[in-house]
Amino acid sequence: MNSPHLSEQRILITGAAARVGKTVAHYLADCGCTLAIHYHTNDQSARSMRDEFRDRNIRCEIFQADLSRFDTLHNLVDRAEDAVGPLTGLINNAAIWHPTPFKDVTHRDWNRFFNINLRAPFFLAQRFAQIADGRPGAQIINMVDIFARRPLSEYSPYGMTKAALHYMTEVLATELAPGIRVNGIAPGVVLLGEDEDPDTDEELQKLQRQIPLGFHGSPDDVAQTIAFLLSGPSYITGEVIAIDGARRHITV
Ligand SMILES: NC(=O)c1ccc[n+]([C@@H]2O[C@H](COP(=O)([O-])OP(=O)(O)OC[C@H]3O[C@@H](n4cnc5c(N)ncnc54)[C@H](OP(=O)(O)O)[C@@H]3O)[C@@H](O)[C@H]2O)c1
């Protein structure tokens, strides 16, 4: 059995006004999805995405929220549902990522990583599950990381939140079946940071050479995989799909 066509789906995606989330939103809009786009600080980008999509007759609403705050979480799902109609999908994409050497991690760092990267997806998923259970195609997709399953030195709070998100994907797939499927995406590098330049950074070049496929991925790889999960076979749940050129299998 296949999932409903993307043009029949209404998707809430967090952190979708920039970078990977923005590419995913554009890809889903091109497929005819109705979109509820969440953003935190990228107000101008969110507005121009909404205006562009509406000009193309794609239904789109935008929602600002700081996901480090607990009181915004259920409320964000309800605001999106009120504005675009019954949601069929939630993509937990928003996150923070920066180095935090273990000896320097502060309580504030801990709270920010765990609140934004883990508590927010958890309680957004909870509200989505309360209202979307049994809707055709209902699905939660979590943006995990290949470093959920292997250590990344100097990124311990980040990695721990992604490890827990990976676990959450698997456990919710069992707990929310059969009414909601829960899957994840585990990228390697699909988009470098703004201050990272592969033309000048020797470490990045070395890393790229070590990836079995020999190159970094792209946000399009993520978007295509998300579209596949949303529109393809409806028997996939509890799966976290790696998009990493087989980097997770190398030992260095
Ligand atoms: N980039 C990669 O190669 C890569 C690799 C592995 C995993 N991932 C995962 O894939 C996802 C997307 O990656 P990315 O590089 O595009 O992520 P990103 O740029 O680091 O962050 C995505 C969005 O999260 C939002 N965000 C940050 N703090 C927030 C807060 N307090 N409240 C609400 N939203 C907040 C930001 O929204 P605003 O811009 O509106 O402020 C931002 O656009 C993330 O979950 C990331 O961990 C990415």
XYZ file of N, CA and C and ligand atoms in Angstrom:
804
model
N 0.847 -1.199 0.000
C 0.000 0.000 0.000
C 0.884 1.252 0.000
N 0.519 2.231 -0.823
C 1.304 3.459 -0.859
C 0.692 4.540 0.018
N 1.512 5.498 0.405
C 1.030 6.649 1.172
C 0.249 7.570 0.250
N -0.558 8.494 0.819
C -1.265 9.452 -0.031
C -0.268 10.272 -0.853
N -0.716 10.720 -2.017
C 0.138 11.567 -2.851
C 0.542 12.810 -2.054
N 1.742 13.297 -2.332
C 2.240 14.453 -1.563
C 1.308 15.658 -1.666
N 0.596 15.773 -2.769
C -0.316 16.927 -2.915
C -1.506 16.828 -1.960
N -1.690 15.662 -1.335
C -2.774 15.509 -0.350
C -2.248 15.613 1.074
N -0.962 15.900 1.229
C -0.379 15.897 2.572
C -0.142 17.324 3.078
N -0.278 17.450 4.403
C -0.040 18.742 5.075
C 1.041 18.515 6.125
N 2.175 19.180 5.898
C 3.386 18.864 6.663
C 3.855 20.071 7.471
N 4.107 19.843 8.751
C 4.787 20.843 9.591
C 6.269 20.491 9.627
N 7.108 21.448 9.225
C 8.562 21.220 9.261
C 9.220 22.324 10.078
N 10.043 21.904 11.040
C 10.691 22.896 11.917
C 12.036 23.336 11.329
N 12.385 24.573 11.639
C 13.674 25.117 11.183
C 13.794 25.095 9.677
N 12.720 25.507 8.986
C 12.671 25.308 7.527
C 12.880 26.580 6.718
N 13.358 27.641 7.373
C 13.575 28.875 6.615
C 15.043 29.053 6.242
N 15.863 28.063 6.510
C 17.295 28.174 6.176
C 17.865 26.783 5.916
N 18.963 26.760 5.187
C 19.820 25.590 5.040
C 19.044 24.315 4.638
N 19.287 23.199 5.312
C 18.701 21.917 4.861
C 17.167 21.968 4.876
N 16.612 22.497 5.950
C 15.144 22.555 6.070
C 14.514 23.354 4.946
N 15.191 24.406 4.526
C 14.664 25.240 3.444
C 14.626 24.451 2.128
N 15.674 23.698 1.867
C 15.703 22.869 0.644
C 14.588 21.825 0.689
N 14.397 21.226 1.875
C 13.337 20.213 2.006
C 11.980 20.866 1.745
N 11.761 22.038 2.320
C 10.476 22.727 2.128
C 10.247 23.031 0.647
N 11.285 23.512 -0.033
C 11.136 23.809 -1.468
C 10.809 22.542 -2.259
N 11.486 21.460 -1.912
C 11.265 20.201 -2.639
C 9.823 19.725 -2.429
N 9.360 19.780 -1.170
C 7.992 19.320 -0.889
C 6.963 20.248 -1.534
N 7.261 21.534 -1.558
C 6.352 22.481 -2.237
C 6.273 22.143 -3.720
N 7.415 21.826 -4.318
C 7.415 21.454 -5.747
C 6.564 20.205 -5.986
N 6.457 19.363 -4.965
C 5.638 18.143 -5.088
C 4.168 18.425 -4.764
N 3.847 19.670 -4.399
C 2.445 20.030 -4.161
C 1.983 19.920 -2.728
N 2.895 19.652 -1.792
C 2.522 19.564 -0.368
C 1.996 20.899 0.152
N 1.048 20.834 1.061
C 0.702 22.006 1.865
C 1.704 22.068 3.015
N 2.245 23.269 3.248
C 3.345 23.367 4.216
C 3.045 24.320 5.373
N 3.394 23.886 6.565
C 3.458 24.753 7.736
C 4.942 24.873 8.074
N 5.483 26.041 7.793
C 6.925 26.248 7.948
C 7.213 26.934 9.274
N 7.968 26.233 10.115
C 8.400 26.872 11.368
C 9.781 27.501 11.172
N 10.000 28.646 11.842
C 11.325 29.262 11.850
C 11.551 29.875 13.232
N 12.790 30.211 13.508
C 13.108 30.853 14.782
C 13.510 32.303 14.536
N 14.649 32.515 13.843
C 15.123 33.883 13.628
C 15.007 34.331 12.164
N 14.886 33.377 11.241
C 14.937 33.733 9.813
C 13.586 34.203 9.266
N 13.117 35.274 9.854
C 11.794 35.816 9.541
C 11.658 36.214 8.065
N 12.682 36.903 7.570
C 12.591 37.402 6.192
C 12.543 36.257 5.180
N 13.369 35.261 5.405
C 13.397 34.109 4.505
C 12.058 33.366 4.559
N 11.519 33.191 5.771
C 10.226 32.491 5.903
C 9.143 33.237 5.133
N 9.121 34.566 5.278
C 8.087 35.354 4.570
C 8.242 35.232 3.065
N 9.481 35.292 2.590
C 9.621 35.248 1.126
C 9.320 33.847 0.591
N 9.609 32.791 1.374
C 9.209 31.435 0.948
C 7.681 31.359 0.862
N 7.014 31.843 1.904
C 5.549 31.792 1.904
C 4.983 32.528 0.683
N 5.517 33.721 0.419
C 4.981 34.509 -0.696
C 5.232 33.803 -2.019
N 6.442 33.252 -2.162
C 6.758 32.539 -3.412
C 5.829 31.337 -3.600
N 5.644 30.553 -2.540
C 4.801 29.346 -2.665
C 3.358 29.745 -2.978
N 2.880 30.781 -2.298
C 1.491 31.189 -2.554
C 1.314 31.666 -3.986
N 2.323 32.367 -4.520
C 2.248 32.810 -5.927
C 2.122 31.613 -6.860
N 2.660 30.476 -6.405
C 2.579 29.254 -7.228
C 1.400 28.371 -6.814
N 0.445 28.972 -6.062
C -0.758 28.247 -5.613
C -0.451 27.069 -4.694
N 0.653 27.176 -3.954
C 0.961 26.150 -2.960
C 0.588 26.722 -1.595
N -0.226 25.972 -0.866
C -0.683 26.486 0.419
C 0.467 26.452 1.426
N 0.696 27.567 2.084
C 1.834 27.652 3.011
C 1.552 28.702 4.080
N 1.805 28.332 5.330
C 1.737 29.286 6.433
C 3.060 29.210 7.190
N 3.437 30.312 7.836
C 4.707 30.326 8.572
C 4.460 30.609 10.058
N 5.325 30.060 10.894
C 5.132 30.134 12.341
C 6.475 30.364 13.025
N 6.561 31.427 13.792
C 7.783 31.689 14.551
C 7.655 31.014 15.914
N 8.713 30.382 16.370
C 8.722 29.857 17.747
C 10.155 29.554 18.159
N 10.436 29.854 19.434
C 11.708 29.447 20.027
C 11.494 28.071 20.657
N 12.072 27.060 20.052
C 11.813 25.688 20.504
C 12.574 25.335 21.777
N 13.386 26.271 22.292
C 14.007 26.008 23.598
C 12.996 26.234 24.726
N 11.871 26.836 24.376
C 10.826 27.105 25.393
C 9.773 26.003 25.364
N 9.490 25.446 26.515
C 8.564 24.319 26.587
C 7.148 24.729 26.179
N 6.760 25.968 26.559
C 5.365 26.350 26.337
C 5.011 26.566 24.861
N 6.000 26.562 23.977
C 5.682 26.776 22.552
C 5.349 25.465 21.838
N 5.644 24.319 22.450
C 5.739 23.081 21.679
C 4.376 22.550 21.215
N 3.486 22.198 22.153
C 2.152 21.729 21.733
C 1.431 22.814 20.950
N 1.642 24.030 21.413
C 1.019 25.185 20.789
C 1.389 25.343 19.310
N 2.642 25.045 18.966
C 3.086 25.171 17.567
C 2.318 24.192 16.676
N 2.150 22.967 17.132
C 1.412 21.973 16.341
C -0.043 22.439 16.178
N -0.624 22.939 17.250
C -2.025 23.391 17.181
C -2.173 24.595 16.253
N -1.221 25.527 16.326
C -1.284 26.707 15.439
C -1.203 26.264 13.984
N -0.314 25.323 13.706
C -0.146 24.858 12.322
C -1.415 24.159 11.845
N -1.962 23.307 12.684
C -3.184 22.558 12.318
C -4.355 23.520 12.090
N -4.486 24.513 12.941
C -5.576 25.489 12.771
C -5.428 26.225 11.446
N -4.192 26.489 11.051
C -3.975 27.330 9.854
C -4.029 26.550 8.550
N -3.484 25.333 8.522
C -3.411 24.630 7.224
C -4.355 23.441 7.130
N -5.014 23.087 8.248
C -5.904 21.925 8.232
C -5.197 20.718 8.824
N -5.893 19.573 8.853
C -5.360 18.393 9.540
C -3.963 17.996 9.050
N -3.008 18.046 9.961
C -1.624 17.720 9.589
C -1.495 16.218 9.331
N -0.685 15.872 8.325
C -0.395 14.455 8.079
C 1.072 14.131 8.357
N 1.898 15.170 8.514
C 3.313 14.891 8.745
C 3.965 15.937 9.625
N 4.948 15.482 10.394
C 5.786 16.367 11.211
C 7.234 16.023 10.898
N 8.003 17.033 10.483
C 9.441 16.819 10.255
C 10.201 17.612 11.307
N 10.825 16.902 12.224
C 11.622 17.524 13.283
C 13.020 17.784 12.744
N 13.216 18.975 12.209
C 14.490 19.311 11.547
C 15.337 20.286 12.361
N 14.704 21.226 13.063
C 15.459 22.275 13.769
C 16.401 21.654 14.805
N 17.576 22.238 14.928
C 18.557 21.748 15.909
C 19.659 22.783 16.047
N 20.477 22.614 17.075
C 21.708 23.397 17.164
C 22.897 22.438 17.131
N 24.022 22.970 16.688
C 25.226 22.151 16.481
C 26.438 23.058 16.613
N 27.272 22.811 17.595
C 28.571 23.493 17.672
C 29.448 22.724 18.644
N 30.785 22.893 18.541
C 31.654 22.107 19.415
C 31.521 22.516 20.877
N 31.582 21.515 21.745
C 31.504 21.758 23.186
C 32.443 20.757 23.877
N 33.762 21.070 23.911
C 34.686 20.157 24.597
C 34.172 19.837 26.001
N 34.230 18.559 26.342
C 33.579 18.064 27.561
C 33.923 18.895 28.795
N 35.218 19.257 28.944
C 35.626 19.938 30.179
C 35.029 21.340 30.292
N 34.550 21.867 29.180
C 34.014 23.243 29.197
C 32.489 23.322 29.160
N 31.814 22.177 29.039
C 30.341 22.226 28.879
C 29.703 22.852 30.118
N 28.831 23.814 29.879
C 28.138 24.468 30.991
C 26.717 23.911 31.109
N 26.091 24.250 32.227
C 24.700 23.849 32.429
C 23.820 24.472 31.354
N 24.156 25.694 30.970
C 23.372 26.368 29.925
C 23.507 25.631 28.589
N 24.760 25.238 28.238
C 24.954 24.458 27.002
C 24.073 23.205 27.039
N 24.179 22.495 28.173
C 23.412 21.249 28.330
C 21.920 21.497 28.074
N 21.389 22.506 28.746
C 19.954 22.779 28.607
C 19.590 23.138 27.180
N 20.414 23.956 26.534
C 20.064 24.366 25.163
C 20.077 23.167 24.213
N 21.128 22.340 24.281
C 21.174 21.165 23.389
C 19.996 20.235 23.643
N 19.770 19.925 24.907
C 18.717 18.940 25.187
C 17.326 19.521 24.947
N 17.138 20.794 25.220
C 15.806 21.368 25.009
C 15.469 21.517 23.532
N 16.432 22.020 22.746
C 16.138 22.276 21.326
C 16.189 20.975 20.513
N 17.218 20.164 20.733
C 17.452 19.000 19.866
C 16.647 17.767 20.264
N 16.175 17.737 21.537
C 15.519 16.503 21.989
C 14.139 16.752 22.615
N 14.074 17.673 23.577
C 12.772 17.907 24.206
C 11.768 18.428 23.183
N 12.211 19.338 22.311
C 11.275 19.891 21.321
C 10.735 18.805 20.383
N 11.596 17.998 19.714
C 11.041 16.938 18.872
C 10.123 15.990 19.640
N 10.478 15.709 20.893
C 9.677 14.764 21.687
C 8.255 15.298 21.900
N 8.148 16.556 22.344
C 6.810 17.063 22.667
C 6.041 17.539 21.433
N 6.758 17.911 20.376
C 6.057 18.159 19.098
C 5.456 16.843 18.606
N 6.244 15.771 18.705
C 5.748 14.454 18.279
C 4.562 14.025 19.142
N 4.643 14.325 20.433
C 3.536 13.920 21.317
C 2.230 14.587 20.894
N 2.294 15.902 20.626
C 1.055 16.595 20.243
C 0.563 16.104 18.875
N 1.528 15.911 17.958
C 1.165 15.402 16.635
C 0.464 14.046 16.785
N 0.994 13.186 17.652
C 0.405 11.853 17.842
C -1.002 11.956 18.429
N -1.207 12.928 19.299
C -2.534 13.083 19.905
C -3.586 13.460 18.874
N -3.194 14.246 17.875
C -4.216 14.744 16.936
C -4.231 14.022 15.589
N -3.128 13.383 15.197
C -3.042 12.857 13.825
C -3.143 11.337 13.750
N -3.318 10.686 14.887
C -3.347 9.212 14.918
C -4.389 8.664 13.942
N -3.941 7.811 13.047
C -4.872 7.149 12.120
C -5.151 7.909 10.839
N -4.663 9.140 10.732
C -4.866 9.852 9.458
C -4.053 9.163 8.356
N -4.600 9.048 7.147
C -3.846 8.379 6.090
C -2.464 9.021 5.906
N -1.456 8.177 5.941
C -0.082 8.642 5.696
C 0.582 9.296 6.886
N -0.096 9.361 8.041
C 0.482 10.113 9.175
C 1.892 9.618 9.512
N 2.815 10.557 9.596
C 4.215 10.160 9.784
C 5.019 11.264 10.479
N 5.927 10.833 11.323
C 6.909 11.731 11.944
C 8.276 11.365 11.361
N 9.015 12.382 10.934
C 10.385 12.143 10.443
C 11.347 12.996 11.272
N 12.306 12.342 11.892
C 13.287 13.039 12.735
C 14.619 13.162 12.016
N 15.200 14.349 12.064
C 16.544 14.534 11.511
C 17.548 14.145 12.587
N 18.162 12.991 12.387
C 19.120 12.456 13.358
C 20.525 12.839 12.865
N 21.461 11.931 12.903
C 22.846 12.204 12.488
C 23.575 10.868 12.532
N 24.540 10.632 11.641
C 25.289 9.371 11.750
C 26.043 9.308 13.077
N 26.311 10.490 13.682
C 27.025 10.487 14.956
C 26.100 10.239 16.145
N 24.862 9.822 15.869
C 24.025 9.278 16.939
C 24.528 7.899 17.347
N 25.214 7.218 16.431
C 25.593 5.824 16.661
C 27.100 5.617 16.750
N 27.858 6.705 16.737
C 29.306 6.595 16.941
C 29.792 7.901 17.552
N 30.892 7.858 18.298
C 31.297 9.071 19.010
C 31.855 10.154 18.099
N 31.560 11.382 18.427
C 32.154 12.534 17.744
C 32.797 13.386 18.829
N 34.120 13.280 18.910
C 34.854 13.956 19.971
C 34.578 15.453 19.957
N 34.407 16.026 21.147
C 34.161 17.465 21.355
C 32.744 17.893 20.995
N 31.866 16.932 20.775
C 30.461 17.250 20.493
C 29.542 16.404 21.382
N 29.946 16.164 22.637
C 29.196 15.170 23.415
C 27.723 15.543 23.643
N 27.364 16.769 24.036
C 25.926 17.013 24.239
C 25.134 16.873 22.930
N 25.694 17.404 21.830
C 25.015 17.259 20.532
C 24.796 15.781 20.209
N 25.873 14.997 20.293
C 25.779 13.576 19.935
C 24.808 12.820 20.825
N 24.790 13.188 22.109
C 23.861 12.511 23.024
C 22.414 12.831 22.677
N 22.150 14.063 22.259
C 20.759 14.384 21.883
C 20.356 13.614 20.638
N 21.288 13.457 19.684
C 20.943 12.733 18.454
C 20.824 11.240 18.724
N 21.648 10.715 19.662
C 21.520 9.299 20.032
C 20.129 9.047 20.619
N 19.687 9.969 21.461
C 18.362 9.806 22.066
C 17.255 9.975 21.017
N 17.485 10.863 20.044
C 16.483 11.052 18.986
C 16.386 9.797 18.112
N 17.529 9.149 17.890
C 17.530 7.884 17.145
C 16.687 6.855 17.924
N 16.944 6.757 19.220
C 16.168 5.835 20.063
C 14.688 6.200 20.033
N 14.413 7.492 20.141
C 13.007 7.942 20.135
C 12.309 7.512 18.839
N 13.031 7.578 17.720
C 12.455 7.184 16.432
C 12.036 5.713 16.474
N 12.921 4.888 17.031
C 12.624 3.452 17.054
C 11.516 3.128 18.058
N 11.577 3.743 19.209
C 10.581 3.363 20.228
C 9.194 3.891 19.847
N 9.144 5.108 19.280
C 7.825 5.635 18.907
C 7.222 4.879 17.726
N 8.092 4.312 16.872
C 7.563 3.503 15.758
C 6.753 2.338 16.314
N 7.198 1.779 17.425
C 6.448 0.656 18.007
C 5.233 1.169 18.774
N 5.412 2.264 19.496
C 4.332 2.736 20.364
C 3.206 3.410 19.582
N 3.527 4.049 18.475
C 2.498 4.784 17.722
C 1.908 3.979 16.568
N 2.437 2.774 16.318
C 1.842 1.935 15.272
C 0.470 1.454 15.761
N -0.491 1.263 14.879
C -0.362 1.374 13.436
C -0.749 2.755 12.904
N -1.138 3.677 13.791
C -1.736 4.937 13.325
C -0.747 5.956 12.805
N 0.505 5.854 13.239
C 1.517 6.827 12.808
C 2.834 6.096 12.577
N 3.457 6.355 11.440
C 4.796 5.815 11.198
C 5.836 6.827 11.684
N 6.969 6.317 12.127
C 8.027 7.196 12.641
C 9.356 6.755 12.033
N 9.982 7.662 11.301
C 11.256 7.347 10.657
C 12.259 8.471 10.881
N 13.481 8.227 10.486
C 14.517 9.246 10.671
C 15.467 9.277 9.485
N 16.202 10.373 9.420
C 17.261 10.547 8.428
C 18.537 10.798 9.220
N 19.604 10.087 8.872
C 20.896 10.304 9.540
C 21.914 10.780 8.518
N 22.058 12.107 8.377
C 23.046 12.598 7.414
C 24.469 12.476 7.953
N 25.408 12.312 7.013
C 26.796 12.646 7.297
C 26.872 14.138 7.022
N 27.890 14.582 6.294
C 27.900 16.001 5.925
C 27.039 16.176 4.669
N 25.968 16.961 4.804
C 25.161 17.303 3.615
C 25.183 18.808 3.346
N 25.638 19.570 4.316
C 25.792 21.014 4.121
C 26.795 21.517 5.152
N 27.866 22.122 4.657
C 28.908 22.615 5.564
C 28.433 23.865 6.297
N 29.089 24.160 7.412
C 28.812 25.402 8.119
C 29.245 26.600 7.275
N 28.674 27.780 7.591
C 28.969 28.951 6.756
C 30.442 29.341 6.785
N 31.144 29.008 7.894
C 32.558 29.370 7.992
C 33.480 28.250 7.522
N 32.936 27.184 6.952
C 33.770 26.070 6.491
C 33.920 26.139 4.969
N 35.174 26.122 4.498
C 35.412 26.220 3.054
C 36.244 25.021 2.596
N 35.627 24.100 1.857
C 36.353 22.892 1.440
C 37.502 23.186 0.482
N 37.519 24.382 -0.134
C 38.616 24.699 -1.060
C 39.896 25.050 -0.304
N 39.751 25.545 0.939
C 40.945 25.965 1.674
C 41.212 25.135 2.928
N 40.204 24.439 3.421
C 40.351 23.715 4.684
C 40.885 22.297 4.418
N 42.141 22.066 4.828
C 42.768 20.770 4.528
C 42.102 19.614 5.261
N 41.624 19.887 6.495
C 40.941 18.837 7.262
C 39.686 18.364 6.525
N 38.952 19.342 5.972
C 37.728 18.985 5.229
C 38.063 18.183 3.983
N 39.152 18.586 3.314
C 39.556 17.858 2.095
C 39.948 16.426 2.447
N 40.658 16.286 3.580
C 41.084 14.952 4.014
C 39.852 14.094 4.324
N 38.919 14.697 5.038
C 37.690 13.987 5.385
C 36.950 13.525 4.133
N 36.871 14.438 3.173
C 36.155 14.125 1.935
C 36.792 12.919 1.228
N 38.121 12.870 1.254
C 38.822 11.755 0.600
C 38.551 10.430 1.318
N 38.267 10.528 2.636
C 38.040 9.296 3.409
C 36.629 8.737 3.213
N 35.713 9.563 2.752
C 34.341 9.087 2.550
C 34.353 8.115 1.373
N 33.823 6.896 1.566
C 33.901 5.926 0.467
C 33.383 6.475 -0.861
N 32.309 7.219 -0.877
C 31.833 7.764 -2.159
C 32.686 8.937 -2.646
N 33.492 9.506 -1.759
C 34.465 10.516 -2.180
C 33.955 11.946 -2.234
N 32.749 12.179 -1.788
C 32.234 13.561 -1.781
C 31.190 13.721 -0.676
N 30.939 14.990 -0.317
C 29.888 15.279 0.656
C 28.535 15.188 -0.027
N 27.504 14.935 0.780
C 26.143 14.920 0.245
C 25.602 16.337 0.098
N 24.325 16.429 -0.224
C 23.711 17.747 -0.394
C 22.332 17.745 0.257
N 21.795 18.931 0.548
C 20.439 18.993 1.107
C 19.404 18.343 0.190
N 19.672 18.334 -1.126
C 18.751 17.652 -2.045
C 18.642 16.164 -1.747
N 19.773 15.555 -1.339
C 19.730 14.128 -0.988
C 18.742 13.900 0.161
N 18.761 14.823 1.126
C 17.843 14.717 2.267
C 16.400 14.922 1.792
N 16.193 15.949 0.980
C 14.832 16.268 0.520
C 14.227 15.096 -0.252
N 15.034 14.489 -1.131
C 14.514 13.376 -1.932
C 14.167 12.184 -1.038
N 14.972 11.960 -0.003
C 14.708 10.818 0.886
C 13.455 11.075 1.724
N 13.286 12.312 2.165
C 12.075 12.648 2.921
C 10.841 12.486 2.033
N 10.928 12.939 0.789
C 9.782 12.792 -0.128
C 9.481 11.313 -0.346
N 10.519 10.505 -0.444
C 10.321 9.051 -0.601
C 9.595 8.476 0.623
N 10.053 8.858 1.823
C 9.419 8.322 3.034
C 7.956 8.760 3.134
N 7.689 10.002 2.705
C 6.320 10.506 2.822
C 5.392 9.902 1.777
N 5.936 9.585 0.601
C 5.044 9.208 -0.498
C 5.201 7.756 -0.925
N 6.213 7.065 -0.412
C 6.510 5.720 -0.899
C 5.810 4.643 -0.111
N 6.443 3.472 -0.018
C 5.801 2.327 0.618
C 5.449 2.625 2.075
N 4.241 2.251 2.472
C 3.801 2.615 3.817
C 4.148 1.542 4.856
N 5.052 0.598 4.489
C 5.452 -0.449 5.444
C 6.766 -0.100 6.137
N 7.328 1.076 5.804
C 8.602 1.463 6.439
C 8.303 2.279 7.687
N 8.694 1.755 8.835
C 8.610 2.539 10.074
C 9.697 2.083 11.039
N 10.156 2.995 11.882
C 11.236 2.673 12.815
C 12.586 2.593 12.135
N 12.686 3.195 10.950
C 13.926 3.125 10.175
C 14.626 4.482 10.196
N 15.932 4.470 10.395
C 16.715 5.707 10.287
C 17.648 5.526 9.093
N 17.416 6.285 8.053
C 18.156 6.095 6.796
C 19.400 6.981 6.790
N 20.555 6.362 6.661
C 21.814 7.121 6.600
C 21.996 7.709 5.202
N 22.416 8.971 5.166
C 22.749 9.644 3.894
C 24.157 10.183 4.087
N 25.145 9.328 3.838
C 26.510 9.676 4.263
C 27.609 9.134 3.363
N 27.263 8.602 2.194
C 28.309 8.068 1.320
C 29.092 6.937 1.962
N 28.468 6.245 2.941
C 29.069 5.125 3.697
C 30.131 5.579 4.706
N 30.113 6.868 5.053
C 31.089 7.351 6.040
C 30.971 6.615 7.373
N 29.737 6.225 7.735
C 29.545 5.569 9.033
C 30.276 4.238 9.124
N 30.693 3.682 7.986
C 31.348 2.372 8.011
C 32.867 2.462 8.029
N 33.438 3.680 7.961
C 34.892 3.767 7.978
C 35.375 3.905 9.420
N 36.608 3.514 9.669
C 37.081 3.435 11.036
C 37.770 4.708 11.532
N 38.190 5.609 10.616
C 38.888 6.820 11.107
C 37.883 7.900 11.462
N 24.152 20.084 7.850
C 24.566 18.806 7.899
O 25.446 18.384 7.139
C 23.937 17.877 8.912
C 24.633 16.700 9.276
C 24.048 15.836 10.188
C 22.809 16.127 10.742
N 22.168 17.279 10.393
C 20.857 17.569 11.013
O 19.966 17.990 9.980
C 19.138 19.059 10.454
C 19.288 20.273 9.543
O 20.663 20.616 9.447
P 21.126 22.140 9.231
O 22.600 22.108 9.092
O 20.285 22.794 8.185
O 20.725 22.734 10.670
P 21.013 24.212 11.265
O 21.248 25.162 10.168
O 22.069 24.096 12.314
O 19.641 24.517 12.032
C 18.364 24.353 11.431
C 17.401 25.364 11.989
O 17.196 25.160 13.388
C 16.561 26.338 13.845
N 16.792 26.592 15.271
C 17.974 26.769 15.915
N 17.734 27.111 17.223
C 16.380 27.146 17.381
C 15.507 27.452 18.472
N 15.965 27.826 19.673
N 14.178 27.386 18.257
C 13.688 27.046 17.050
N 14.444 26.756 15.974
C 15.786 26.814 16.143
C 17.144 27.517 13.026
O 16.045 28.341 12.622
P 16.256 29.921 12.191
O 17.244 29.853 11.055
O 14.909 30.396 11.774
O 16.792 30.632 13.393
C 17.853 26.808 11.870
O 17.531 27.310 10.603
C 19.539 19.288 11.903
O 18.698 18.547 12.757
C 20.958 18.749 11.979
O 21.335 18.324 13.282
C 22.719 18.157 9.487
